[in-house]
Coordinates of C-alpha atoms in Angstrom, one line a residue:
L175 CA 33.9 -44.8 27.6
T176 CA 35.0 -46.3 30.5
F177 CA 32.8 -47.0 33.4
N178 CA 33.9 -47.8 37.0
K179 CA 31.6 -47.6 40.4
G180 CA 32.8 -43.8 40.6
T181 CA 31.4 -43.0 37.3
L182 CA 28.1 -44.5 38.0
L183 CA 27.6 -42.1 40.6
T184 CA 28.0 -39.6 39.1
M185 CA 25.8 -40.2 36.2
P186 CA 22.5 -38.5 38.0
L187 CA 24.7 -35.4 38.6
L188 CA 25.7 -35.5 34.8
T189 CA 22.1 -36.0 33.8
L190 CA 20.9 -33.1 35.9
L191 CA 24.2 -30.9 34.8
I192 CA 23.1 -31.7 30.9
M193 CA 19.3 -30.7 31.4
F194 CA 20.3 -27.7 33.5
S195 CA 22.7 -26.8 30.5
C196 CA 19.8 -27.2 27.6
Q197 CA 17.6 -24.9 29.9
S198 CA 19.9 -22.7 30.3
F199 CA 20.9 -22.2 26.6
A200 CA 17.2 -22.1 25.7
A201 CA 16.9 -19.0 28.1
L202 CA 19.8 -17.3 26.6
T203 CA 18.5 -17.8 23.3
T204 CA 15.0 -16.5 24.2
K205 CA 16.5 -13.5 25.9
H206 CA 19.0 -13.1 22.9
V207 CA 15.8 -13.0 20.8
I208 CA 13.8 -10.2 22.7
E209 CA 17.0 -8.5 22.6
Q210 CA 17.0 -8.2 19.0
V211 CA 13.5 -7.9 18.4
V212 CA 13.1 -4.9 21.1
K213 CA 16.1 -3.3 19.3
I214 CA 14.9 -3.5 15.9
Y215 CA 11.8 -2.2 16.8
G216 CA 13.0 0.7 19.0
V217 CA 10.4 0.3 22.0
A218 CA 13.4 1.0 24.8
K219 CA 12.7 4.1 23.9
L220 CA 8.6 4.3 23.6
K221 CA 7.2 5.9 26.3
S222 CA 3.8 6.8 24.1
I223 CA 2.1 5.7 20.9
H224 CA -1.0 7.6 19.1
I225 CA -2.9 5.8 16.4
T226 CA -5.7 6.8 14.0
D227 CA -7.0 4.3 12.2
Q228 CA -10.0 3.0 9.5
Y229 CA -10.6 -0.1 9.8
N230 CA -13.3 -2.4 8.4
T231 CA -15.1 -5.2 10.6
F232 CA -16.7 -8.8 8.9
R233 CA -19.8 -9.7 11.1
E234 CA -21.0 -13.0 10.7
G235 CA -22.6 -13.8 14.1
Q236 CA -23.9 -10.4 13.9
S237 CA -24.9 -9.9 10.3
Y238 CA -28.4 -8.8 8.9
S239 CA -28.7 -12.1 7.3
P240 CA -27.6 -15.3 8.6
D241 CA -26.6 -16.4 5.4
E242 CA -24.3 -13.4 4.7
I243 CA -21.0 -11.6 6.3
D244 CA -21.3 -7.9 6.8
I245 CA -18.9 -5.2 6.4
E246 CA -18.8 -2.4 8.8
D247 CA -16.9 0.8 8.8
N248 CA -14.9 1.7 12.0
R249 CA -12.7 4.5 13.2
V250 CA -10.6 4.8 15.6
E251 CA -8.1 7.3 17.9
L252 CA -6.4 5.8 20.5
S253 CA -4.0 7.1 23.0
I254 CA -1.3 5.0 25.1
D255 CA 0.7 6.2 27.4
L256 CA 3.1 3.2 28.1
M257 CA 4.7 4.7 31.1
K258 CA 1.6 5.7 33.3
K259 CA -0.5 2.9 32.3
R260 CA -2.9 5.2 30.6
K261 CA -5.2 5.1 27.8
N262 CA -8.0 6.9 25.6
F263 CA -10.1 5.0 23.0
Q264 CA -12.8 7.3 20.9
W265 CA -14.1 4.3 18.3
I266 CA -17.4 5.3 15.9
I267 CA -19.0 2.6 14.3
G268 CA -20.6 2.8 11.1
D269 CA -20.9 5.8 8.4
K270 CA -23.2 9.5 9.0
G271 CA -26.5 7.4 7.8
N272 CA -26.4 4.9 10.7
Y273 CA -23.5 5.0 13.5
S274 CA -22.6 4.9 17.2
V275 CA -19.8 6.2 19.0
R276 CA -17.7 4.6 22.2
H277 CA -15.3 6.4 24.3
W278 CA -13.4 4.3 27.0
L279 CA -11.0 6.1 29.2
F280 CA -8.4 4.5 31.4
N281 CA -5.9 7.5 33.5
G282 CA -4.1 5.2 35.4
E283 CA -6.2 4.6 38.3
H284 CA -10.0 4.3 37.3
G285 CA -11.5 3.5 34.1
Y286 CA -14.6 6.1 32.5
A287 CA -17.3 5.1 30.2
I288 CA -18.1 8.7 28.5
S289 CA -21.3 9.4 26.9
H290 CA -20.7 12.6 24.7
A291 CA -24.4 12.2 23.9
S292 CA -25.7 12.8 27.4
K293 CA -22.8 14.3 28.4
T294 CA -22.3 11.9 31.2
M295 CA -19.6 9.6 32.3
A296 CA -19.3 6.4 34.9
K297 CA -16.6 4.6 36.5
S298 CA -16.2 1.0 34.8
D299 CA -14.7 -2.0 36.2
M300 CA -14.6 -3.5 32.6
V301 CA -12.5 -0.4 31.2
S302 CA -9.0 -1.2 32.8
F303 CA -5.5 -0.9 30.9
D304 CA -6.0 -4.1 29.4
F305 CA -9.1 -3.5 27.9
A306 CA -10.0 0.3 27.5
D307 CA -9.3 -0.1 23.7
R308 CA -11.1 -3.4 23.4
K309 CA -7.3 -4.9 22.6
H310 CA -7.7 -2.8 19.1
S311 CA -3.9 -2.5 20.0
Y312 CA -3.2 -6.0 19.3
L313 CA -3.2 -4.3 15.2
L314 CA -0.1 -2.6 15.9
D315 CA 2.8 -4.9 16.0
T316 CA 4.4 -2.1 17.9
V317 CA 2.7 -2.5 20.9
V318 CA 3.0 -6.7 21.0
V319 CA 6.7 -6.1 21.2
S320 CA 6.4 -3.5 23.8
M321 CA 4.4 -6.2 25.5
I322 CA 6.8 -8.8 25.0
R323 CA 9.4 -6.7 26.6
E324 CA 7.5 -6.0 29.5
N325 CA 6.5 -9.5 30.1
Q326 CA 9.8 -11.1 29.0
H327 CA 8.7 -13.2 32.5
K328 CA 5.5 -14.7 31.2
I329 CA 7.2 -16.1 28.0
S330 CA 6.4 -19.9 28.4
E331 CA 8.0 -21.8 25.0
Y332 CA 10.3 -20.9 22.7
S333 CA 10.5 -22.7 19.3
E334 CA 12.1 -21.8 15.7
V335 CA 9.5 -22.7 13.2
S336 CA 8.6 -22.2 9.3
L337 CA 5.9 -20.1 8.5
R338 CA 4.9 -19.2 4.5
G339 CA 8.2 -20.8 3.7
E340 CA 10.5 -18.4 5.9
L341 CA 11.6 -19.4 9.4
H342 CA 10.4 -17.4 12.6
F343 CA 11.2 -17.7 15.9
K344 CA 8.1 -18.1 18.1
L345 CA 7.4 -17.0 21.6
V346 CA 4.3 -18.0 23.2
M347 CA 3.2 -15.3 26.2
S348 CA 1.2 -16.7 28.9
G349 CA -0.2 -15.3 32.3
L350 CA -2.0 -12.0 30.6
R351 CA -5.3 -10.7 31.5
N352 CA -7.9 -13.5 29.7
D353 CA -4.8 -14.1 27.2
E354 CA -2.7 -16.4 25.8
L355 CA -0.3 -15.2 22.7
A356 CA 1.9 -17.2 20.5
I357 CA 3.9 -13.9 18.4
Y358 CA 5.9 -15.3 15.4
I359 CA 9.0 -13.3 14.7
N360 CA 10.7 -13.1 11.2
K361 CA 14.4 -14.7 11.7
A362 CA 15.7 -12.8 8.8
S363 CA 14.3 -9.1 9.1
G364 CA 13.2 -9.4 13.1
Y365 CA 9.5 -7.9 12.1
V366 CA 6.5 -9.4 14.0
T367 CA 4.6 -10.8 10.9
Y368 CA 2.0 -12.8 12.8
M369 CA 0.2 -13.4 16.2
E370 CA -2.3 -15.9 17.4
V371 CA -4.9 -15.4 20.5
L372 CA -4.7 -19.2 21.9
T373 CA -8.1 -20.8 22.5
N374 CA -9.3 -23.9 22.8
N375 CA -12.8 -23.2 20.5
A376 CA -10.9 -23.2 17.0
K377 CA -13.7 -21.0 15.7
R378 CA -13.0 -18.8 17.9
I379 CA -9.0 -18.4 17.7
L380 CA -8.2 -14.8 16.2
R381 CA -5.0 -14.7 14.2
Y382 CA -2.9 -11.3 13.1
H383 CA -1.2 -10.4 10.2
Y384 CA 1.4 -7.9 10.4
N385 CA 2.9 -6.3 6.5
N386 CA 4.6 -3.2 5.5
H387 CA 6.6 -2.7 7.9
T388 CA 8.0 1.2 7.9
L389 CA 10.6 2.7 10.0
M390 CA 9.5 6.5 11.5
Q391 CA 10.8 8.4 14.3
G392 CA 12.8 5.3 15.3
F393 CA 10.2 3.1 15.9
V394 CA 9.3 0.1 13.3
F395 CA 5.5 -0.7 12.7
A396 CA 3.4 -2.3 10.2
Q397 CA 1.4 -0.1 7.5
R398 CA -1.1 -2.9 6.9
A399 CA -2.4 -5.1 9.3
H400 CA -6.0 -7.7 9.3
A401 CA -7.4 -10.3 11.4
T402 CA -9.0 -13.7 11.0
Q403 CA -11.2 -15.8 13.6
G404 CA -11.7 -19.0 12.5
G405 CA -10.0 -18.7 9.2
K406 CA -12.5 -16.0 8.5
P407 CA -12.4 -12.2 7.5
Y408 CA -12.9 -10.7 11.1
S409 CA -11.0 -7.0 10.9
L410 CA -8.5 -5.2 8.3
V411 CA -7.0 -1.6 8.3
T412 CA -7.4 0.4 5.3
N413 CA -5.5 3.6 6.4
R414 CA -3.3 4.0 9.6
Q415 CA -1.7 6.9 11.0
V416 CA 0.9 6.6 13.9
S417 CA 3.0 8.9 16.1
F418 CA 5.5 7.9 18.7
N419 CA 6.7 9.5 22.1
H420 CA 3.7 12.8 21.4
V421 CA 0.9 12.3 23.4
V422 CA 0.6 14.6 26.6
D423 CA -1.7 14.6 29.6
S424 CA -4.6 16.5 28.5
D425 CA -4.9 13.6 26.2
F426 CA -6.1 11.4 29.4
M427 CA -8.3 14.5 31.2
L428 CA -11.9 13.3 31.8
P429 CA -14.5 15.9 29.7
E430 CA -15.5 19.3 31.9
Q431 CA -18.8 19.7 32.7
F432 CA -19.9 16.1 32.1
G433 CA -22.5 14.8 35.1
E434 CA -22.3 11.2 36.5
S435 CA -24.3 8.7 35.0
A436 CA -27.1 6.7 36.7
A437 CA -25.3 3.7 38.4
S438 CA -26.1 0.7 36.6
A439 CA -27.7 -2.7 37.6
D440 CA -25.9 -5.4 39.7
M441 CA -26.0 -8.4 37.4
S442 CA -23.7 -10.1 39.2
A443 CA -26.1 -12.6 41.0
M444 CA -29.0 -14.7 39.4
T445 CA -32.2 -12.3 40.1
V446 CA -36.0 -12.3 39.3
E447 CA -38.0 -9.5 39.1
K448 CA -42.0 -9.7 39.1
I449 CA -42.9 -7.1 36.5
S450 CA -46.7 -7.9 36.5
D451 CA -49.2 -10.4 37.2
G452 CA -47.4 -14.0 35.8
V453 CA -44.7 -11.4 34.1
Y454 CA -40.8 -12.0 35.4
H455 CA -37.9 -10.5 34.3
V456 CA -35.1 -12.7 34.9
G457 CA -31.5 -13.1 34.5
Q458 CA -27.5 -12.7 35.5
D459 CA -24.7 -11.1 33.7
W460 CA -25.4 -10.6 30.2
G461 CA -28.1 -13.5 30.1
Y462 CA -31.8 -12.2 30.5
S463 CA -35.1 -13.6 29.9
V464 CA -39.0 -12.6 30.7
F465 CA -41.0 -15.6 31.5
V466 CA -44.7 -15.0 31.2
D467 CA -47.2 -17.6 33.0
I468 CA -49.8 -18.4 30.7
G469 CA -51.6 -20.9 33.3
D470 CA -51.0 -24.1 32.0
G471 CA -47.0 -23.6 31.5
F472 CA -45.0 -20.2 30.6
I473 CA -43.9 -18.0 27.4
A474 CA -40.3 -17.4 27.8
A475 CA -38.4 -14.7 24.9
G476 CA -34.7 -13.9 25.3
G477 CA -32.3 -16.8 23.9
Y478 CA -29.3 -16.0 25.9
E479 CA -27.5 -19.6 27.0
A480 CA -28.1 -20.4 30.5
I481 CA -32.2 -20.5 29.6
T482 CA -32.4 -23.8 31.9
E483 CA -31.2 -21.8 34.9
R484 CA -33.5 -18.8 34.5
F485 CA -36.3 -20.9 34.0
E486 CA -35.5 -22.9 37.4
A487 CA -35.3 -19.6 38.9
V488 CA -38.3 -18.4 38.0
K489 CA -40.3 -21.2 39.1
A490 CA -38.7 -21.7 42.6
F491 CA -39.0 -17.4 42.8
A492 CA -43.4 -18.4 41.9
H493 CA -43.3 -21.4 43.6
V494 CA -44.8 -23.2 40.6
N495 CA -43.8 -26.4 38.7
K496 CA -45.0 -25.8 35.2
P497 CA -43.3 -26.7 31.7
L498 CA -42.1 -24.1 29.2
K499 CA -44.5 -24.1 26.3
Y500 CA -43.1 -21.5 24.0
Q501 CA -39.5 -19.7 23.4
V502 CA -39.9 -16.6 21.3
V503 CA -36.7 -16.0 18.9
S504 CA -36.4 -12.1 18.2
H505 CA -33.6 -12.8 15.6
H506 CA -30.5 -14.7 14.3
H507 CA -27.8 -12.9 16.2
S508 CA -25.5 -15.9 17.6
D509 CA -25.6 -14.6 21.2
H510 CA -29.6 -14.4 21.2
I511 CA -30.1 -17.8 19.7
R512 CA -27.0 -19.3 22.1
G513 CA -29.7 -20.9 24.2
M514 CA -32.2 -22.7 21.9
N515 CA -30.7 -25.9 22.6
E516 CA -31.8 -25.9 26.1
A517 CA -35.0 -24.3 25.2
A518 CA -35.8 -27.3 22.7
K519 CA -34.5 -30.0 25.7
L520 CA -37.1 -28.2 28.1
G521 CA -39.7 -29.1 25.5
A522 CA -40.4 -25.6 24.1
K523 CA -41.9 -24.8 20.6
F524 CA -40.6 -22.0 18.8
V525 CA -42.4 -19.0 17.8
T526 CA -40.2 -16.4 15.4
V527 CA -41.3 -14.4 12.0
K528 CA -41.3 -16.2 9.0
Q529 CA -38.1 -14.8 7.8
H530 CA -35.9 -15.7 10.3
V531 CA -37.4 -19.7 10.3

């Protein structure tokens, strides 16, 4: 290549053209991959999904023993209306000897927490379309492909990688509600085989595995799925029934003759409540403690994180400046001991039962 003054003047323009061409090629490649996976899964014609899953969950931080991981039986019935953005999620945890029931419904406008025991229901901001199923639908790859189709503009990264010895397309989807997803599509089959919910905390990374893909009613889905968290067992689908485009409006109707639940307390701000002489209930959001003034200091019970903030709030409320003498540790569950480092820094001695030491 022979350079002259004219050539040198056009070099910046040439560089820009090359950069633009590379970006355009990447965009076209991403678009092509999305078109192919959408076609293979048939989700362009998908209007609704009904899922009935039996699955196991593995509990470490909430287990009966701090040295063991518990296994729990779960049953889920989930209806998803993709067109009108509605979800009906019914969840049974445990077996007939020891179980609990949750029922969340998002009817396209409002979310509801429904109690069949008390025959009441209450509006809940937590029950949005995205979270009404507590993200159980992440265990179904057809839902993931539907999300790719709907959120193509949120694909922030595209690459080709080797996963378990096979080439995969990797798509990173950003800007979803509270989540960033890395989705892996097998280059040969076009099936989604793996997905990560990305986070900076390696111990919290959820990884979904999809296997035994099946074609039914013109739609592809994985019969088998499991998830790990931080590399440890998290959930495993043991029995699955799926139907497509059979959901009806009655699936999203609120139960008749159910009353309205009592209004929930506003937990958005730090609140101090005096229960009795020298006894205070203090907290915000999900973290609350009871503080008891024993004269030369306080006893605290309730070990969620931000103990320091709660302790400062109760001292300001009571107009005293006394140390935290004792911290009662109720049990070993990870959320209830997350504030123990703070209690130690505040100088507290710990009180618990012997088997929890």
